[in-house]
Tab-separated table of N, CA and C in Angstrom:
chain	number	residue	atom	x	y	z
A	77	UNK	N	-52.570	-55.596	29.410
A	77	UNK	CA	-50.752	-55.527	29.373
A	77	UNK	C	-50.325	-55.610	30.949
A	78	UNK	N	-49.307	-56.001	31.115
A	78	UNK	CA	-48.655	-56.018	32.405
A	78	UNK	C	-47.954	-54.862	32.820
A	79	UNK	N	-48.141	-54.106	33.762
A	79	UNK	CA	-47.322	-53.115	34.336
A	79	UNK	C	-46.310	-53.136	35.368
A	80	UNK	N	-45.556	-52.536	35.484
A	80	UNK	CA	-44.685	-52.520	36.623
A	80	UNK	C	-44.651	-51.301	36.997
A	81	UNK	N	-45.177	-51.238	38.290
A	81	UNK	CA	-45.393	-49.557	39.135
A	81	UNK	C	-44.516	-49.413	40.140
A	82	UNK	N	-43.796	-48.694	40.466
A	82	UNK	CA	-43.564	-48.285	41.830
A	82	UNK	C	-43.964	-47.015	42.148
A	83	UNK	N	-44.397	-46.870	43.596
A	83	UNK	CA	-44.925	-45.578	44.333
A	83	UNK	C	-43.903	-45.059	45.051
A	84	UNK	N	-43.339	-43.952	45.113
A	84	UNK	CA	-42.368	-43.313	45.920
A	84	UNK	C	-43.007	-42.377	46.764
A	85	UNK	N	-42.684	-42.803	48.512
A	85	UNK	CA	-43.398	-42.183	49.214
A	85	UNK	C	-42.562	-41.558	50.559
A	86	UNK	N	-42.480	-40.027	50.397
A	86	UNK	CA	-41.912	-39.291	51.018
A	86	UNK	C	-42.531	-38.586	52.273
A	87	UNK	N	-42.106	-38.058	52.754
A	87	UNK	CA	-42.516	-37.085	54.090
A	87	UNK	C	-42.581	-35.633	53.203
A	88	UNK	N	-43.663	-35.143	53.487
A	88	UNK	CA	-43.814	-33.571	52.917
A	88	UNK	C	-42.509	-32.684	53.328
A	89	UNK	N	-42.195	-31.795	52.459
A	89	UNK	CA	-41.133	-30.554	52.947
A	89	UNK	C	-41.803	-30.110	54.226
A	90	UNK	N	-40.766	-30.045	55.359
A	90	UNK	CA	-41.271	-29.061	56.637
A	90	UNK	C	-41.554	-30.574	57.325
A	91	UNK	N	-41.872	-31.564	57.214
A	91	UNK	CA	-42.324	-32.453	58.669
A	91	UNK	C	-41.293	-32.996	58.815
A	92	UNK	N	-41.118	-33.575	60.175
A	92	UNK	CA	-39.662	-34.046	60.808
A	92	UNK	C	-39.791	-35.402	60.484
A	93	UNK	N	-38.459	-35.971	59.963
A	93	UNK	CA	-38.150	-37.103	59.926
A	93	UNK	C	-37.396	-38.152	60.741
A	94	UNK	N	-38.155	-38.614	62.107
A	94	UNK	CA	-37.460	-39.009	62.884
A	94	UNK	C	-36.539	-40.126	62.751
A	95	UNK	N	-36.712	-40.916	61.905
A	95	UNK	CA	-35.963	-42.082	61.270
A	95	UNK	C	-34.575	-41.607	60.745
A	96	UNK	N	-35.068	-40.363	59.693
A	96	UNK	CA	-33.474	-39.672	59.267
A	96	UNK	C	-32.797	-39.137	60.514
A	97	UNK	N	-32.952	-38.573	61.103
A	97	UNK	CA	-32.214	-37.610	62.321
A	97	UNK	C	-31.576	-38.933	63.144
A	98	UNK	N	-32.453	-39.891	63.378
A	98	UNK	CA	-32.102	-40.675	64.267
A	98	UNK	C	-30.773	-41.384	63.461
A	99	UNK	N	-30.460	-41.704	62.048
A	99	UNK	CA	-29.688	-42.249	61.368
A	99	UNK	C	-28.755	-41.089	61.343
A	100	UNK	N	-28.677	-39.943	61.269
A	100	UNK	CA	-27.869	-38.711	60.950
A	100	UNK	C	-27.206	-38.776	62.494
A	101	UNK	N	-27.485	-38.981	63.458
A	101	UNK	CA	-27.023	-38.821	64.452
A	101	UNK	C	-26.510	-40.146	65.446
A	102	UNK	N	-26.851	-41.017	65.037
A	102	UNK	CA	-25.884	-42.339	64.923
A	102	UNK	C	-24.654	-42.340	64.111
A	103	UNK	N	-24.957	-41.989	62.925
A	103	UNK	CA	-23.454	-41.814	62.051
A	103	UNK	C	-22.548	-41.272	62.696
A	104	UNK	N	-23.205	-40.057	63.245
A	104	UNK	CA	-22.190	-39.158	63.711
A	104	UNK	C	-21.324	-39.783	64.894
A	105	UNK	N	-22.242	-40.606	65.514
A	105	UNK	CA	-21.352	-41.018	66.942
A	105	UNK	C	-20.395	-42.043	66.610
A	106	UNK	N	-20.518	-42.722	65.260
A	106	UNK	CA	-19.517	-43.666	64.731
A	106	UNK	C	-18.819	-42.858	64.045
A	107	UNK	N	-18.514	-41.480	63.816
A	107	UNK	CA	-17.252	-41.027	63.170
A	107	UNK	C	-17.658	-40.721	61.679
A	108	UNK	N	-18.938	-40.563	61.367
A	108	UNK	CA	-18.693	-40.380	59.904
A	108	UNK	C	-20.278	-38.995	59.718
A	109	UNK	N	-19.244	-37.797	59.179
A	109	UNK	CA	-20.274	-36.807	59.449
A	109	UNK	C	-21.215	-36.659	57.711
A	110	UNK	N	-22.509	-36.708	57.923
A	110	UNK	CA	-23.177	-36.633	56.909
A	110	UNK	C	-23.950	-35.287	56.852
A	111	UNK	N	-24.668	-35.161	55.778
A	111	UNK	CA	-25.471	-33.685	55.939
A	111	UNK	C	-27.027	-34.174	55.204
A	112	UNK	N	-28.054	-33.385	55.470
A	112	UNK	CA	-29.484	-33.537	54.708
A	112	UNK	C	-29.963	-34.843	54.739
A	113	UNK	N	-29.620	-35.677	55.429
A	113	UNK	CA	-30.179	-36.710	55.824
A	113	UNK	C	-31.590	-37.358	55.854
A	114	UNK	N	-32.326	-37.939	54.742
A	114	UNK	CA	-33.338	-38.213	54.136
A	114	UNK	C	-33.736	-39.646	54.404
A	115	UNK	N	-35.121	-40.006	54.556
A	115	UNK	CA	-35.345	-41.466	53.771
A	115	UNK	C	-36.642	-41.393	53.345
A	116	UNK	N	-37.143	-42.485	52.405
A	116	UNK	CA	-38.521	-42.512	51.571
A	116	UNK	C	-38.298	-44.156	51.554
A	117	UNK	N	-39.878	-44.258	51.021
A	117	UNK	CA	-40.387	-45.643	51.327
A	117	UNK	C	-40.836	-45.898	49.691
A	118	UNK	N	-40.616	-46.944	49.336
A	118	UNK	CA	-40.955	-47.492	47.876
A	118	UNK	C	-41.791	-48.473	47.784
A	119	UNK	N	-42.734	-48.573	47.158
A	119	UNK	CA	-43.773	-49.699	47.118
A	119	UNK	C	-43.908	-49.947	45.547
A	120	UNK	N	-43.438	-51.529	45.483
A	120	UNK	CA	-43.549	-51.703	44.011
A	120	UNK	C	-44.623	-52.806	43.697
A	121	UNK	N	-45.554	-52.672	42.593
A	121	UNK	CA	-46.073	-54.125	42.152
A	121	UNK	C	-46.229	-54.408	40.832
A	122	UNK	N	-46.795	-55.473	40.301
A	122	UNK	CA	-47.347	-55.428	38.953
A	122	UNK	C	-48.861	-55.468	38.813
A	123	UNK	N	-49.273	-54.467	37.922
A	123	UNK	CA	-50.946	-54.840	37.696
A	123	UNK	C	-51.240	-55.193	36.239
A	124	UNK	N	-52.105	-55.407	35.772
A	124	UNK	CA	-52.831	-55.989	34.793
A	124	UNK	C	-53.898	-54.789	33.966
A	125	UNK	N	-53.555	-53.994	33.272
A	125	UNK	CA	-54.451	-53.127	32.755
A	125	UNK	C	-54.617	-52.653	31.215
A	126	UNK	N	-55.445	-52.162	30.923
A	126	UNK	CA	-55.657	-52.039	29.124
A	126	UNK	C	-54.304	-50.870	28.655
A	127	UNK	N	-54.253	-49.662	29.447
A	127	UNK	CA	-53.196	-48.880	29.167
A	127	UNK	C	-52.696	-48.490	30.174
A	128	UNK	N	-51.850	-47.365	30.209
A	128	UNK	CA	-50.929	-46.717	30.991
A	128	UNK	C	-51.734	-45.639	31.654
A	129	UNK	N	-52.838	-44.784	31.246
A	129	UNK	CA	-53.611	-43.995	31.726
A	129	UNK	C	-54.427	-44.411	32.445
A	130	UNK	N	-54.867	-45.464	32.236
A	130	UNK	CA	-55.944	-46.566	33.425
A	130	UNK	C	-55.117	-46.942	34.503
A	131	UNK	N	-54.076	-47.581	34.412
A	131	UNK	CA	-52.940	-47.490	35.653
A	131	UNK	C	-52.659	-46.561	36.499
A	132	UNK	N	-52.452	-45.216	35.938
A	132	UNK	CA	-51.960	-44.373	36.407
A	132	UNK	C	-53.700	-43.836	37.419
A	133	UNK	N	-54.561	-43.948	36.777
A	133	UNK	CA	-55.584	-43.667	37.482
A	133	UNK	C	-56.042	-44.190	38.386
A	134	UNK	N	-55.742	-45.700	38.366
A	134	UNK	CA	-56.050	-46.233	39.497
A	134	UNK	C	-54.935	-46.238	40.533
A	135	UNK	N	-53.562	-46.189	40.332
A	135	UNK	CA	-52.593	-46.030	41.152
A	135	UNK	C	-52.969	-44.317	41.835
A	136	UNK	N	-53.095	-43.570	41.195
A	136	UNK	CA	-53.404	-42.189	42.198
A	136	UNK	C	-54.460	-42.863	43.033
A	137	UNK	N	-55.744	-43.240	42.730
A	137	UNK	CA	-56.853	-43.810	43.750
A	137	UNK	C	-56.126	-44.571	44.832
A	138	UNK	N	-55.330	-45.510	44.888
A	138	UNK	CA	-54.433	-46.696	45.463
A	138	UNK	C	-54.240	-45.413	46.659
A	139	UNK	N	-53.037	-44.398	45.926
A	139	UNK	CA	-52.669	-43.751	47.064
A	139	UNK	C	-53.628	-42.651	47.796
A	140	UNK	N	-54.249	-42.341	47.240
A	140	UNK	CA	-55.600	-41.420	47.987
A	140	UNK	C	-56.033	-42.231	49.249
A	141	UNK	N	-56.512	-43.636	48.606
A	141	UNK	CA	-57.373	-44.419	49.832
A	141	UNK	C	-56.239	-44.648	50.785
A	142	UNK	N	-55.309	-45.746	50.277
A	142	UNK	CA	-54.614	-46.636	51.266
A	142	UNK	C	-52.729	-46.152	51.506
A	143	UNK	N	-52.345	-46.032	49.957
A	143	UNK	CA	-50.751	-46.314	50.005
A	143	UNK	C	-50.327	-44.621	50.752
A	144	UNK	N	-50.811	-43.710	50.733
A	144	UNK	CA	-50.114	-42.627	51.822
A	144	UNK	C	-51.105	-41.756	52.605
A	145	UNK	N	-50.571	-40.962	53.442
A	145	UNK	CA	-51.670	-40.315	53.650
A	145	UNK	C	-51.571	-38.802	53.461
A	146	UNK	N	-52.383	-38.517	52.370
A	146	UNK	CA	-51.982	-37.156	51.655
A	146	UNK	C	-51.834	-35.762	52.750
A	147	UNK	N	-52.336	-36.342	53.665
A	147	UNK	CA	-51.852	-34.881	54.755
A	147	UNK	C	-50.256	-34.920	54.974
A	148	UNK	N	-49.435	-35.665	55.070
A	148	UNK	CA	-47.859	-35.553	55.336
A	148	UNK	C	-46.900	-36.253	54.323
A	149	UNK	N	-47.725	-36.605	53.882
A	149	UNK	CA	-46.743	-37.810	52.706
A	149	UNK	C	-47.188	-37.210	50.984
A	150	UNK	N	-45.983	-36.514	50.405
A	150	UNK	CA	-45.804	-36.678	48.630
A	150	UNK	C	-45.884	-38.271	48.209
A	151	UNK	N	-46.315	-38.190	46.764
A	151	UNK	CA	-45.833	-39.395	46.346
A	151	UNK	C	-45.484	-38.982	44.817
A	152	UNK	N	-44.851	-40.223	44.427
A	152	UNK	CA	-44.065	-40.245	43.005
A	152	UNK	C	-44.744	-41.647	42.595
A	153	UNK	N	-45.319	-41.581	41.133
A	153	UNK	CA	-45.827	-42.642	40.345
A	153	UNK	C	-44.907	-42.969	39.091
A	154	UNK	N	-44.293	-43.958	39.038
A	154	UNK	CA	-43.566	-44.489	37.962
A	154	UNK	C	-44.104	-45.718	37.327
A	155	UNK	N	-44.450	-45.657	36.013
A	155	UNK	CA	-45.092	-47.004	35.573
A	155	UNK	C	-44.087	-47.346	34.098
A	156	UNK	N	-44.040	-48.635	34.101
A	156	UNK	CA	-43.061	-49.316	33.301
A	156	UNK	C	-43.590	-50.222	32.127
B	94	UNK	N	-15.067	-32.675	47.801
B	94	UNK	CA	-16.387	-32.044	46.799
B	94	UNK	C	-17.376	-32.948	47.824
B	95	UNK	N	-18.654	-32.570	47.498
B	95	UNK	CA	-19.898	-33.155	48.031
B	95	UNK	C	-20.707	-34.073	47.051
B	96	UNK	N	-20.724	-34.832	47.815
B	96	UNK	CA	-21.254	-36.105	46.862
B	96	UNK	C	-22.944	-36.313	47.303
B	97	UNK	N	-23.908	-36.883	46.689
B	97	UNK	CA	-25.245	-37.158	47.146
B	97	UNK	C	-25.010	-38.476	47.091
B	98	UNK	N	-25.330	-39.249	48.309
B	98	UNK	CA	-25.569	-40.575	48.261
B	98	UNK	C	-26.797	-41.267	48.540
B	99	UNK	N	-27.470	-41.750	47.882
B	99	UNK	CA	-28.587	-42.990	47.955
B	99	UNK	C	-28.374	-44.552	48.146
B	100	UNK	N	-28.929	-44.779	49.488
B	100	UNK	CA	-28.802	-46.346	49.744
B	100	UNK	C	-30.446	-46.830	49.856
B	101	UNK	N	-30.398	-47.959	48.867
B	101	UNK	CA	-31.556	-48.581	48.583
B	101	UNK	C	-31.636	-49.859	49.695
B	102	UNK	N	-32.157	-50.107	50.492
B	102	UNK	CA	-32.169	-51.093	51.266
B	102	UNK	C	-33.206	-51.820	51.210
B	103	UNK	N	-33.322	-53.187	50.591
B	103	UNK	CA	-34.110	-54.351	50.556
B	103	UNK	C	-34.018	-55.374	51.198
B	104	UNK	N	-35.340	-56.231	51.222
B	104	UNK	CA	-35.166	-57.877	52.046
B	104	UNK	C	-34.632	-58.553	51.168
B	105	UNK	N	-33.563	-59.185	51.586
B	105	UNK	CA	-33.241	-60.401	50.818
B	105	UNK	C	-34.299	-61.166	50.088
B	106	UNK	N	-34.131	-61.745	49.124
B	106	UNK	CA	-35.088	-62.499	48.322
B	106	UNK	C	-35.281	-63.381	49.326
B	107	UNK	N	-36.521	-64.132	49.487
B	107	UNK	CA	-37.098	-65.131	50.096
B	107	UNK	C	-37.455	-64.574	51.682
B	108	UNK	N	-37.136	-63.521	52.201
B	108	UNK	CA	-37.166	-62.818	53.476
B	108	UNK	C	-38.804	-62.778	53.253
B	109	UNK	N	-39.726	-62.867	54.318
B	109	UNK	CA	-41.127	-62.535	53.782
B	109	UNK	C	-41.130	-60.955	54.200
B	110	UNK	N	-41.707	-60.257	53.892
B	110	UNK	CA	-42.125	-58.862	53.836
B	110	UNK	C	-43.379	-58.608	54.101
B	111	UNK	N	-43.848	-58.578	55.497
B	111	UNK	CA	-45.278	-58.051	55.754
B	111	UNK	C	-45.707	-57.069	55.320
B	112	UNK	N	-45.105	-56.014	55.831
B	112	UNK	CA	-45.477	-54.653	54.914
B	112	UNK	C	-46.357	-55.119	53.790
B	113	UNK	N	-45.647	-55.598	52.622
B	113	UNK	CA	-45.471	-55.469	51.618
B	113	UNK	C	-47.169	-56.824	51.157
B	114	UNK	N	-47.184	-57.651	52.259
B	114	UNK	CA	-48.257	-58.656	51.823
B	114	UNK	C	-49.257	-57.744	52.428
B	115	UNK	N	-49.072	-57.148	53.290
B	115	UNK	CA	-50.415	-56.464	54.387
B	115	UNK	C	-51.149	-55.270	53.138
B	116	UNK	N	-50.095	-54.905	52.295
B	116	UNK	CA	-50.490	-53.744	51.158
B	116	UNK	C	-51.495	-54.583	50.152
B	117	UNK	N	-50.717	-55.719	49.867
B	117	UNK	CA	-51.449	-56.442	48.801
B	117	UNK	C	-52.540	-56.864	49.075
B	118	UNK	N	-52.956	-57.109	50.245
B	118	UNK	CA	-54.014	-57.769	51.099
B	118	UNK	C	-55.291	-56.836	50.791
B	119	UNK	N	-54.755	-55.447	51.595
B	119	UNK	CA	-55.590	-54.386	51.379
B	119	UNK	C	-55.985	-53.812	50.289
B	120	UNK	N	-55.268	-54.118	49.591
B	120	UNK	CA	-55.567	-53.544	48.084
B	120	UNK	C	-56.736	-54.309	47.533
B	121	UNK	N	-56.407	-55.873	47.608
B	121	UNK	CA	-57.100	-56.778	47.305
B	121	UNK	C	-58.693	-56.336	47.911
B	122	UNK	N	-59.123	-55.930	48.930
B	122	UNK	CA	-59.959	-55.688	49.427
B	122	UNK	C	-60.693	-54.755	49.131
B	123	UNK	N	-60.410	-53.345	48.606
B	123	UNK	CA	-60.279	-52.253	48.226
B	123	UNK	C	-60.772	-52.509	46.551
B	124	UNK	N	-60.423	-53.628	46.178
B	124	UNK	CA	-60.903	-54.076	44.790
B	124	UNK	C	-59.896	-53.680	43.714
B	125	UNK	N	-59.084	-53.542	44.016
B	125	UNK	CA	-57.470	-53.286	43.416
B	125	UNK	C	-56.550	-54.922	43.310
B	126	UNK	N	-56.585	-55.491	41.920
B	126	UNK	CA	-56.080	-56.780	41.593
B	126	UNK	C	-54.731	-56.183	41.573
B	127	UNK	N	-53.786	-56.411	42.700
B	127	UNK	CA	-52.111	-56.180	41.949
B	127	UNK	C	-51.753	-57.420	42.385
B	128	UNK	N	-50.014	-57.605	42.074
B	128	UNK	CA	-49.294	-58.661	42.064
B	128	UNK	C	-47.616	-58.601	42.331
B	129	UNK	N	-47.204	-59.199	43.115
B	129	UNK	CA	-45.737	-59.227	43.203
B	129	UNK	C	-45.364	-57.988	43.994
B	130	UNK	N	-46.418	-57.931	44.977
B	130	UNK	CA	-45.789	-56.790	45.776
B	130	UNK	C	-44.672	-56.526	46.818
B	131	UNK	N	-44.178	-55.565	46.700
B	131	UNK	CA	-43.015	-55.354	47.340
B	131	UNK	C	-42.477	-54.162	47.695
B	132	UNK	N	-41.629	-53.896	48.864
B	132	UNK	CA	-41.425	-52.527	49.119
B	132	UNK	C	-40.275	-52.006	49.708
B	133	UNK	N	-39.394	-50.955	49.617
B	133	UNK	CA	-37.942	-50.804	50.156
B	133	UNK	C	-37.729	-49.781	50.775
B	134	UNK	N	-36.557	-49.188	51.630
B	134	UNK	CA	-36.393	-48.440	52.326
B	134	UNK	C	-35.464	-47.529	51.264
B	135	UNK	N	-35.313	-46.393	51.186
B	135	UNK	CA	-34.285	-45.670	51.141
B	135	UNK	C	-33.754	-44.332	51.519
B	136	UNK	N	-32.062	-44.228	52.064
B	136	UNK	CA	-31.865	-43.401	52.634
B	136	UNK	C	-30.832	-42.478	51.810
B	137	UNK	N	-31.186	-41.047	51.612
B	137	UNK	CA	-30.175	-40.248	51.437
B	137	UNK	C	-29.572	-39.484	52.088
B	138	UNK	N	-28.364	-38.913	51.642
B	138	UNK	CA	-27.839	-37.831	52.299
B	138	UNK	C	-26.515	-37.207	51.741
B	139	UNK	N	-25.806	-36.203	52.378
B	139	UNK	CA	-24.637	-35.332	51.618
B	139	UNK	C	-23.550	-35.685	52.065
B	140	UNK	N	-22.709	-35.989	51.672
B	140	UNK	CA	-21.206	-36.442	52.299
B	140	UNK	C	-20.181	-35.732	51.708
B	141	UNK	N	-19.220	-34.937	52.538
B	141	UNK	CA	-18.254	-34.222	52.001
B	141	UNK	C	-16.863	-35.533	52.075
B	142	UNK	N	-16.184	-35.501	50.843
B	142	UNK	CA	-15.180	-36.318	50.885
B	142	UNK	C	-14.360	-35.712	49.495
B	143	UNK	N	-12.994	-36.548	49.359
B	143	UNK	CA	-12.100	-36.282	48.170
B	143	UNK	C	-12.688	-36.861	47.132
B	144	UNK	N	-12.942	-37.878	47.031
B	144	UNK	CA	-13.085	-38.681	45.331
B	144	UNK	C	-14.171	-39.927	46.084
B	145	UNK	N	-14.988	-39.943	44.894
B	145	UNK	CA	-16.119	-41.230	44.978
B	145	UNK	C	-15.628	-42.398	45.242
B	146	UNK	N	-14.511	-42.744	45.066
B	146	UNK	CA	-13.647	-44.047	45.944
B	146	UNK	C	-14.203	-43.774	47.554
B	147	UNK	N	-13.501	-42.776	48.051
B	147	UNK	CA	-13.404	-42.756	49.265
B	147	UNK	C	-15.268	-42.953	49.489
B	148	UNK	N	-15.718	-41.926	49.112
B	148	UNK	CA	-17.214	-42.222	49.463
B	148	UNK	C	-17.626	-43.653	49.279
B	149	UNK	N	-17.535	-44.205	48.564
B	149	UNK	CA	-17.989	-45.421	48.128
B	149	UNK	C	-17.599	-46.594	49.639
B	150	UNK	N	-16.142	-46.258	49.876
B	150	UNK	CA	-15.984	-47.402	50.751
B	150	UNK	C	-16.523	-46.652	52.000
B	151	UNK	N	-16.352	-45.486	52.558
B	151	UNK	CA	-17.147	-45.308	53.821
B	151	UNK	C	-18.427	-45.559	53.659
B	152	UNK	N	-19.260	-45.362	52.702
B	152	UNK	CA	-20.771	-45.770	52.500
B	152	UNK	C	-21.223	-47.498	52.907
B	153	UNK	N	-20.131	-48.084	52.336
B	153	UNK	CA	-20.310	-49.615	52.306
B	153	UNK	C	-20.014	-49.813	53.977
B	154	UNK	N	-19.036	-49.182	54.614
B	154	UNK	CA	-18.622	-49.125	56.134
B	154	UNK	C	-20.473	-49.233	56.796
B	155	UNK	N	-20.553	-47.703	56.507
B	155	UNK	CA	-21.960	-47.385	57.223
B	155	UNK	C	-23.228	-48.540	57.034
B	156	UNK	N	-23.140	-49.088	55.842
B	156	UNK	CA	-24.125	-50.296	55.559
B	156	UNK	C	-23.848	-51.328	56.496
B	157	UNK	N	-22.691	-51.741	56.662
B	157	UNK	CA	-22.272	-53.051	57.617
B	157	UNK	C	-22.376	-52.538	58.891
B	158	UNK	N	-22.109	-51.254	59.685
B	158	UNK	CA	-21.956	-51.348	60.779
B	158	UNK	C	-23.739	-50.584	61.328
B	159	UNK	N	-24.454	-50.115	60.785
B	159	UNK	CA	-25.336	-49.037	61.027
B	159	UNK	C	-26.577	-49.274	60.226
B	160	UNK	N	-26.629	-48.904	58.917
B	160	UNK	CA	-27.799	-48.815	58.080
B	160	UNK	C	-28.695	-49.801	57.509
B	161	UNK	N	-27.678	-51.257	57.766
B	161	UNK	CA	-28.631	-52.570	57.355
B	161	UNK	C	-28.380	-53.587	57.952
B	162	UNK	N	-29.096	-54.153	58.125
B	162	UNK	CA	-28.596	-55.728	58.900
B	162	UNK	C	-28.379	-56.414	57.526
B	163	UNK	N	-27.068	-56.848	57.405
B	163	UNK	CA	-26.607	-57.215	56.355
B	163	UNK	C	-27.267	-59.154	56.619
B	164	UNK	N	-27.720	-59.131	57.424
B	164	UNK	CA	-27.913	-60.795	57.431
B	164	UNK	C	-29.535	-60.937	56.576
B	165	UNK	N	-30.249	-59.740	56.914
B	165	UNK	CA	-31.546	-60.070	56.092
B	165	UNK	C	-31.879	-58.959	55.088
B	166	UNK	N	-30.725	-57.958	54.920
B	166	UNK	CA	-31.149	-56.884	53.685
B	166	UNK	C	-30.048	-57.146	52.684
B	167	UNK	N	-30.615	-56.863	51.605
B	167	UNK	CA	-29.467	-56.221	50.459
B	167	UNK	C	-29.425	-54.758	50.448
B	168	UNK	N	-27.999	-54.551	49.839
B	168	UNK	CA	-28.460	-52.927	49.735
B	168	UNK	C	-27.731	-52.639	48.341
B	169	UNK	N	-27.972	-51.140	47.825
B	169	UNK	CA	-27.415	-50.591	46.582
B	169	UNK	C	-26.985	-49.353	47.078
B	170	UNK	N	-25.940	-49.049	46.816
B	170	UNK	CA	-25.341	-47.803	47.148
B	170	UNK	C	-25.059	-47.179	45.550
B	171	UNK	N	-25.686	-45.580	45.368
B	171	UNK	CA	-25.375	-45.007	44.317
B	171	UNK	C	-24.993	-43.230	44.860
B	172	UNK	N	-24.091	-43.158	44.068
B	172	UNK	CA	-23.570	-41.698	44.338
B	172	UNK	C	-23.481	-40.896	43.090
B	173	UNK	N	-23.646	-39.780	43.416
B	173	UNK	CA	-23.899	-38.614	42.072
B	173	UNK	C	-23.299	-37.706	42.602
């Protein structure tokens, strides 16, 4: 079966997010007042696998090996 | 009232996404066969505004002026 996978990769709590703080400062300069700005990246792909359990195991491996840096990133896998 | 805003910023269809193709190639080298790899960025923030219509108008402005490059990006605003 073919599964659609989404991996949401965000910085762990407490990590500085220079992209988000730059956006917040720039919005402020343009006159927009916003708070708690944050940003995260999402990777999506399709994978052919027998069942969802197997997909989850493989994607978990991909995250540990390549997609994320587990030292600084949190990730959330969703499979449809 | 305080609103939580999420802006999902993706490349327009047909634009090359080098990040996604690099990920797909790297996964392939590690032995994982995936297809249709794509990636997008999401910016989240809180904003104080009177009503949702007003929030939508402001965030639409922010997208046009700063958050996205409308020539190459599509964006989706969600407000909670």
